[in-house]
Coordinates of C-alpha atoms and ligand atoms in Angstrom, one line a residue:
X140 CA -13.6 3.6 -22.4
X141 CA -14.3 5.9 -19.4
X142 CA -15.3 4.7 -16.0
X143 CA -18.9 5.7 -15.5
X144 CA -18.7 7.8 -12.3
X145 CA -22.0 9.4 -11.5
X146 CA -22.6 12.6 -9.4
X147 CA -23.9 10.5 -6.5
X148 CA -21.1 7.9 -6.6
X149 CA -18.7 7.5 -3.7
X150 CA -15.5 6.0 -5.0
X151 CA -13.2 3.7 -3.0
X152 CA -9.8 3.1 -4.5
X153 CA -7.5 0.4 -3.2
X154 CA -4.0 0.4 -4.6
X155 CA -1.2 -2.1 -4.4
X156 CA 2.4 -2.5 -5.4
X157 CA 1.5 -2.6 -9.1
X158 CA 0.6 1.1 -9.1
X159 CA 4.2 2.0 -8.2
X160 CA 5.8 -0.6 -10.5
X161 CA 6.1 1.9 -13.4
X162 CA 8.0 4.2 -11.0
X163 CA 10.6 1.5 -10.6
X164 CA 9.6 0.0 -7.3
X165 CA 9.5 -3.8 -7.5
X166 CA 6.3 -5.6 -6.7
X167 CA 6.3 -8.3 -4.0
X168 CA 5.2 -11.3 -6.0
X169 CA 6.6 -10.4 -9.4
X170 CA 9.8 -11.8 -10.9
X171 CA 11.9 -9.1 -9.2
X172 CA 10.1 -9.5 -5.8
X173 CA 12.9 -11.3 -3.9
X174 CA 15.4 -9.4 -1.7
X175 CA 18.7 -11.2 -1.5
X176 CA 16.8 -14.4 -2.2
X177 CA 14.3 -13.8 0.6
X178 CA 10.5 -13.8 0.1
X179 CA 8.7 -10.8 1.7
X180 CA 7.2 -13.1 4.4
X181 CA 10.7 -13.9 5.6
X182 CA 11.7 -10.3 6.3
X183 CA 8.3 -8.6 7.0
X184 CA 7.2 -10.5 10.1
X185 CA 7.5 -10.0 13.9
X186 CA 9.4 -13.3 14.0
X187 CA 12.1 -12.0 11.6
X188 CA 12.4 -8.8 13.8
X189 CA 12.9 -10.9 16.9
X190 CA 15.4 -13.2 15.2
X191 CA 17.4 -10.7 13.2
X192 CA 16.5 -7.0 13.5
X193 CA 19.8 -6.1 11.7
X194 CA 18.6 -8.0 8.6
X195 CA 15.1 -6.4 8.8
X196 CA 16.7 -2.9 9.0
X197 CA 19.0 -3.7 6.0
X198 CA 15.9 -4.6 4.0
X199 CA 14.0 -1.4 4.9
X200 CA 17.1 0.8 4.6
X201 CA 17.5 -0.6 1.0
X202 CA 13.9 0.2 0.4
X203 CA 14.4 3.8 1.7
X204 CA 17.5 4.2 -0.5
X205 CA 15.5 3.1 -3.6
X206 CA 12.6 5.3 -2.6
X207 CA 14.8 8.4 -2.8
X208 CA 15.3 7.7 -6.5
X209 CA 11.8 7.3 -7.7
X210 CA 9.0 9.6 -8.8
X211 CA 5.2 9.3 -9.2
X212 CA 4.0 7.9 -12.5
X213 CA 0.9 8.7 -14.6
X214 CA -1.2 6.2 -12.6
X215 CA -0.5 8.1 -9.3
X216 CA -1.2 11.4 -11.1
X217 CA -4.5 10.3 -12.5
X218 CA -5.7 9.3 -9.0
X219 CA -4.6 12.7 -7.6
X220 CA -6.7 14.4 -10.4
X221 CA -9.6 12.2 -9.5
X222 CA -9.5 13.4 -5.9
X223 CA -9.4 17.0 -7.1
X224 CA -12.7 16.2 -9.0
X225 CA -14.5 14.2 -6.4
X226 CA -13.2 15.7 -3.1
X227 CA -14.5 13.8 -0.1
X228 CA -16.5 11.5 -2.4
X229 CA -13.2 9.7 -3.0
X230 CA -11.4 7.4 -0.5
X231 CA -7.9 6.4 -1.4
X232 CA -6.6 3.4 0.6
X233 CA -3.2 2.1 -0.3
X234 CA -1.4 -1.0 0.8
X235 CA 1.8 0.7 -0.3
X236 CA 4.2 2.0 2.2
X237 CA 5.8 4.5 -0.3
X238 CA 4.8 8.2 -0.5
X239 CA 4.2 8.3 -4.2
X240 CA 0.5 9.1 -4.0
X241 CA 1.2 12.1 -1.7
X242 CA 4.0 13.2 -4.0
X243 CA 1.6 13.0 -7.0
X244 CA -0.7 15.4 -5.1
X245 CA -3.2 13.2 -3.3
X246 CA -4.2 14.9 -0.1
X247 CA -6.0 12.2 1.8
X248 CA -4.3 8.8 1.6
X249 CA -4.9 6.0 4.1
X250 CA -1.9 3.7 4.4
X251 CA -3.3 0.4 5.8
X252 CA 0.2 -1.3 5.8
X253 CA 2.1 1.6 7.3
X254 CA 4.7 4.0 5.9
X255 CA 8.3 3.4 4.9
X256 CA 9.5 6.8 6.0
X257 CA 8.3 6.5 9.6
X258 CA 9.6 4.5 12.6
X259 CA 8.2 3.6 16.0
X260 CA 9.1 1.9 19.2
X261 CA 9.0 -1.9 19.1
X262 CA 7.9 -2.0 22.7
X263 CA 5.5 0.9 23.7
X264 CA 2.7 2.8 22.0
X265 CA 4.4 6.1 21.5
X266 CA 3.2 7.5 18.1
X267 CA 5.4 7.0 15.0
X268 CA 7.9 9.6 14.0
X269 CA 9.1 10.6 10.5
X270 CA 12.4 8.9 9.8
X271 CA 14.0 8.9 6.4
X272 CA 17.4 7.5 7.5
X273 CA 19.0 4.3 6.4
X274 CA 20.8 2.2 9.0
X275 CA 23.9 0.2 8.2
X276 CA 24.5 -0.9 11.8
X277 CA 22.0 -1.7 14.5
X278 CA 24.0 0.5 16.9
X279 CA 22.8 3.5 14.9
X280 CA 19.1 2.7 15.3
X281 CA 17.6 5.0 18.0
X282 CA 16.2 3.7 21.2
X283 CA 12.9 4.9 22.7
X284 CA 13.0 6.5 26.2
X285 CA 11.2 3.3 27.3
X286 CA 14.3 1.2 26.3
X287 CA 12.6 -0.3 23.2
X288 CA 14.3 -0.2 19.8
X289 CA 13.0 1.8 16.8
X290 CA 11.5 -0.4 14.0
X291 CA 10.0 0.6 10.7
X292 CA 6.3 1.7 11.0
X293 CA 5.2 -1.1 8.8
X294 CA 2.4 -3.7 9.2
X295 CA 4.0 -7.1 9.1
X296 CA 2.4 -10.5 8.7
X297 CA 0.3 -11.4 11.7
X298 CA -0.1 -7.7 12.8
X299 CA -3.3 -5.8 12.5
X300 CA -3.6 -3.4 9.6
X301 CA -4.0 0.3 10.4
X302 CA -7.2 2.4 10.1
X303 CA -9.5 -0.6 9.7
X304 CA -12.5 1.1 11.3
X305 CA -12.2 4.1 8.9
X306 CA -11.7 1.7 5.9
X307 CA -14.6 -0.5 6.7
X308 CA -16.9 2.5 7.3
X309 CA -15.9 3.8 3.8
X310 CA -16.5 0.4 2.3
X311 CA -20.0 0.5 3.7
X312 CA -20.7 3.8 1.9
X313 CA -19.0 3.1 -1.4
X314 CA -20.9 2.7 -4.7
X315 CA -17.9 2.2 -6.9
X316 CA -14.9 0.2 -5.8
X317 CA -11.7 0.3 -7.9
X318 CA -8.6 -1.9 -7.1
X319 CA -5.4 -1.1 -8.9
X320 CA -2.2 -3.3 -9.1
X321 CA -2.8 -5.7 -6.2
X322 CA -2.6 -9.5 -6.5
X323 CA -5.4 -10.2 -4.0
X324 CA -3.0 -12.5 -2.1
X325 CA -2.9 -10.6 1.2
X326 CA -5.8 -10.3 3.7
X327 CA -7.7 -8.4 4.9
X328 CA -7.0 -6.1 2.0
X329 CA -8.0 -8.8 -0.5
X330 CA -11.5 -9.1 1.1
X331 CA -12.4 -5.4 0.6
X332 CA -13.6 -5.9 -3.0
X333 CA -16.1 -8.6 -2.0
X334 CA -17.2 -6.5 1.1
X335 CA -17.9 -3.5 -1.2
X336 CA -19.8 -5.7 -3.6
X337 CA -21.9 -7.1 -0.8
X338 CA -22.6 -3.5 0.2
X339 CA -24.0 -2.9 -3.3
X340 CA -21.0 -1.3 -5.0
X341 CA -19.8 -2.0 -8.6
X342 CA -16.3 -3.4 -8.5
X343 CA -13.5 -2.9 -11.0
X344 CA -9.9 -4.1 -11.2
X345 CA -7.0 -2.6 -13.2
X346 CA -3.7 -4.5 -13.7
X347 CA -1.8 -6.5 -16.3
X348 CA -3.2 -9.8 -15.1
X349 CA -6.3 -11.0 -13.3
X350 CA -6.0 -10.9 -9.5
X351 CA -6.4 -14.0 -7.3
X352 CA -9.8 -12.6 -6.1
X353 CA -11.1 -12.1 -9.6
X354 CA -14.5 -13.4 -8.5
X355 CA -15.1 -10.3 -6.5
X356 CA -14.9 -7.9 -9.5
X357 CA -17.6 -7.1 -12.0
X358 CA -15.0 -6.0 -14.5
X359 CA -11.3 -6.2 -15.1
X360 CA -9.3 -3.8 -17.3
X361 CA -6.1 -5.5 -18.2
X362 CA -3.1 -3.3 -18.6
X363 CA -0.5 -1.2 -16.8
X364 CA -2.1 1.3 -14.4
X365 CA 0.0 4.2 -15.7
X366 CA -1.5 3.6 -19.1
X367 CA -5.1 2.5 -18.2
X368 CA -5.9 4.9 -15.4
X369 CA -5.5 8.3 -17.2
X370 CA -7.8 7.1 -20.0
X371 CA -10.3 5.3 -17.7
X372 CA -10.6 8.2 -15.4
X373 CA -10.6 10.7 -18.3
X374 CA -7.8 12.8 -16.8
X375 CA -5.1 12.2 -19.4
Ligands
LIG680 C1 0.7 -4.0 -12.0 C2 1.7 -3.5 -12.8 C3 1.4 -2.2 -13.4 C4 2.4 -5.3 -11.9 N1 0.2 -1.7 -13.2 N2 -0.5 -3.5 -11.9 C5 -4.4 -17.7 5.4 C6 -5.5 -17.3 4.8 C7 -5.9 -16.0 4.8 C8 -5.2 -15.0 5.5 C9 -4.1 -15.5 6.1 C10 -3.6 -16.8 6.1 N3 -2.5 -16.9 6.8 C11 -2.2 -15.7 7.2 C12 -3.1 -14.8 6.9 C13 -3.1 -13.4 7.1 C14 -2.1 -12.6 6.4 C15 -2.2 -13.0 4.9 O1 -3.0 -12.4 4.2 N4 -1.3 -13.8 4.4 C16 -1.3 -14.3 3.0 C17 0.1 -14.3 2.5 C18 -2.0 -15.6 3.0 N5 -2.3 -11.2 6.6 C19 -1.9 -10.6 7.6 O2 -1.1 -11.1 8.4 C20 -2.3 -9.1 7.8 N6 -2.8 -9.0 9.1 C21 -3.9 -9.7 9.6 O3 -4.5 -10.5 8.9 O4 -4.2 -9.4 10.9 C22 -5.3 -10.1 11.5 C23 -6.4 -9.2 11.6 C24 -7.0 -8.7 10.5 C25 -8.2 -7.9 10.6 C26 -8.7 -7.5 11.8 C27 -8.1 -8.1 13.0 C28 -7.0 -8.9 12.9 C29 -1.2 -8.2 7.7 C30 -0.7 -8.1 6.3 C31 0.6 -7.3 6.2 C32 1.1 -7.2 4.8 N7 2.4 -6.7 4.8 C33 3.2 -6.5 3.5 C34 4.6 -6.2 3.8 C35 4.8 -5.0 4.6 C36 4.9 -3.7 3.7 C37 6.2 -3.5 3.1 O5 7.3 -4.0 3.6 O6 6.2 -2.9 2.0 O7 2.5 -5.6 2.7 S1 3.2 -8.0 2.6 C38 3.1 -7.2 1.0 O8 1.9 -7.7 0.4 C39 2.9 -5.7 1.3 C40 1.8 -5.4 0.4 O9 1.1 -4.2 0.8 C41 1.0 -6.6 0.4 C42 0.1 -6.8 -0.8 O10 0.8 -7.0 -2.0 P1 0.3 -6.3 -3.4 O11 0.3 -4.9 -3.2 O12 -0.9 -7.0 -3.8 O13 1.6 -6.7 -4.3 P2 1.8 -8.0 -5.2 O14 3.3 -8.0 -5.5 O15 1.3 -9.2 -4.5 O16 1.0 -7.8 -6.5 C43 1.3 -6.8 -7.4 C44 0.3 -6.7 -8.5 O17 0.5 -5.6 -9.4 C45 0.2 -8.0 -9.4 O18 -1.1 -8.5 -9.5 C46 0.7 -7.5 -10.7 O19 0.0 -8.1 -11.8 C47 0.4 -6.0 -10.7 N8 1.2 -5.2 -11.5 N9 2.8 -4.2 -12.7 C48 -0.7 -2.2 -12.5 N10 2.4 -1.6 -14.2
LIG681 ZN1 9.0 2.8 23.7

């Protein structure tokens, strides 16, 4: 089975943690999704940062350490090939903070939940900086000239996702929406499929199990993205 992409189609791809699972990065709500017994909501929130920035940096330092050891998988590569074919007719929006789409060759990736390898001030609006370091002590975490402390450039619960204007504009134009490896548990990302459908797009999902927002999809292809995507996109 190949996804029917026509010459006039504009394809919106939304990826989630599942697309990186075969690279060895744990998903959030899977069996291995806990970190030291904490759910992601407990370490990825402004309240956690206020209460215990040391613990938050330990979590993201561990994530950076793991990130150094992983490589893109056939799912990432298939999406990069699709971009080569479709050019600007493809919009790749990821909830993932890893850089595996870029490392697979995708050129234009919109990270709506931020990037693991960037940090920014927790106080002022100075732009984020590339930062690949892991911090074992809070004393090593740089301070901003304004006196604020560097925090990971990640969108935590209760914070507004990034690039929403650009994302919603692309949703309005899309004719084919494809979500890959995302449980549909986190908003507003989970509402994009329904928004695309209301704008007239056909909507597809790829993952080993049906997402919570199954109702928003015309069709589900059940399986691992590293196996399903190369065949479905005919780039294997
Ligand atoms: C495979 C696979 C394989 C496995 N192949 N697939 C009540 C109702 C509605 C909303 C809310 C509510 N209370 C609060 C909210 C809002 C809140 C929210 O949605 N909470 C829910 C938990 C209820 N959302 C927010 O706070 C967001 N901001 C916001 O709403 O601002 C207000 C606003 C919006 C719009 C305009 C103006 C104002 C911010 C959300 C930030 C999310 N941040 C996180 C953590 C930071 C990133 C990090 O540290 O990495 O982002 S949470 C975490 O979940 C992470 C992910 O990006 C996100 C989504 O998870 P994802 O990707 O779906 O992963 P999983 O683990 O859930 O699913 C993996 C899937 O893969 C599964 O389905 C598997 O089957 C599958 N899979 N192997 C393919 N091989
Ligand atoms: Zn600052």
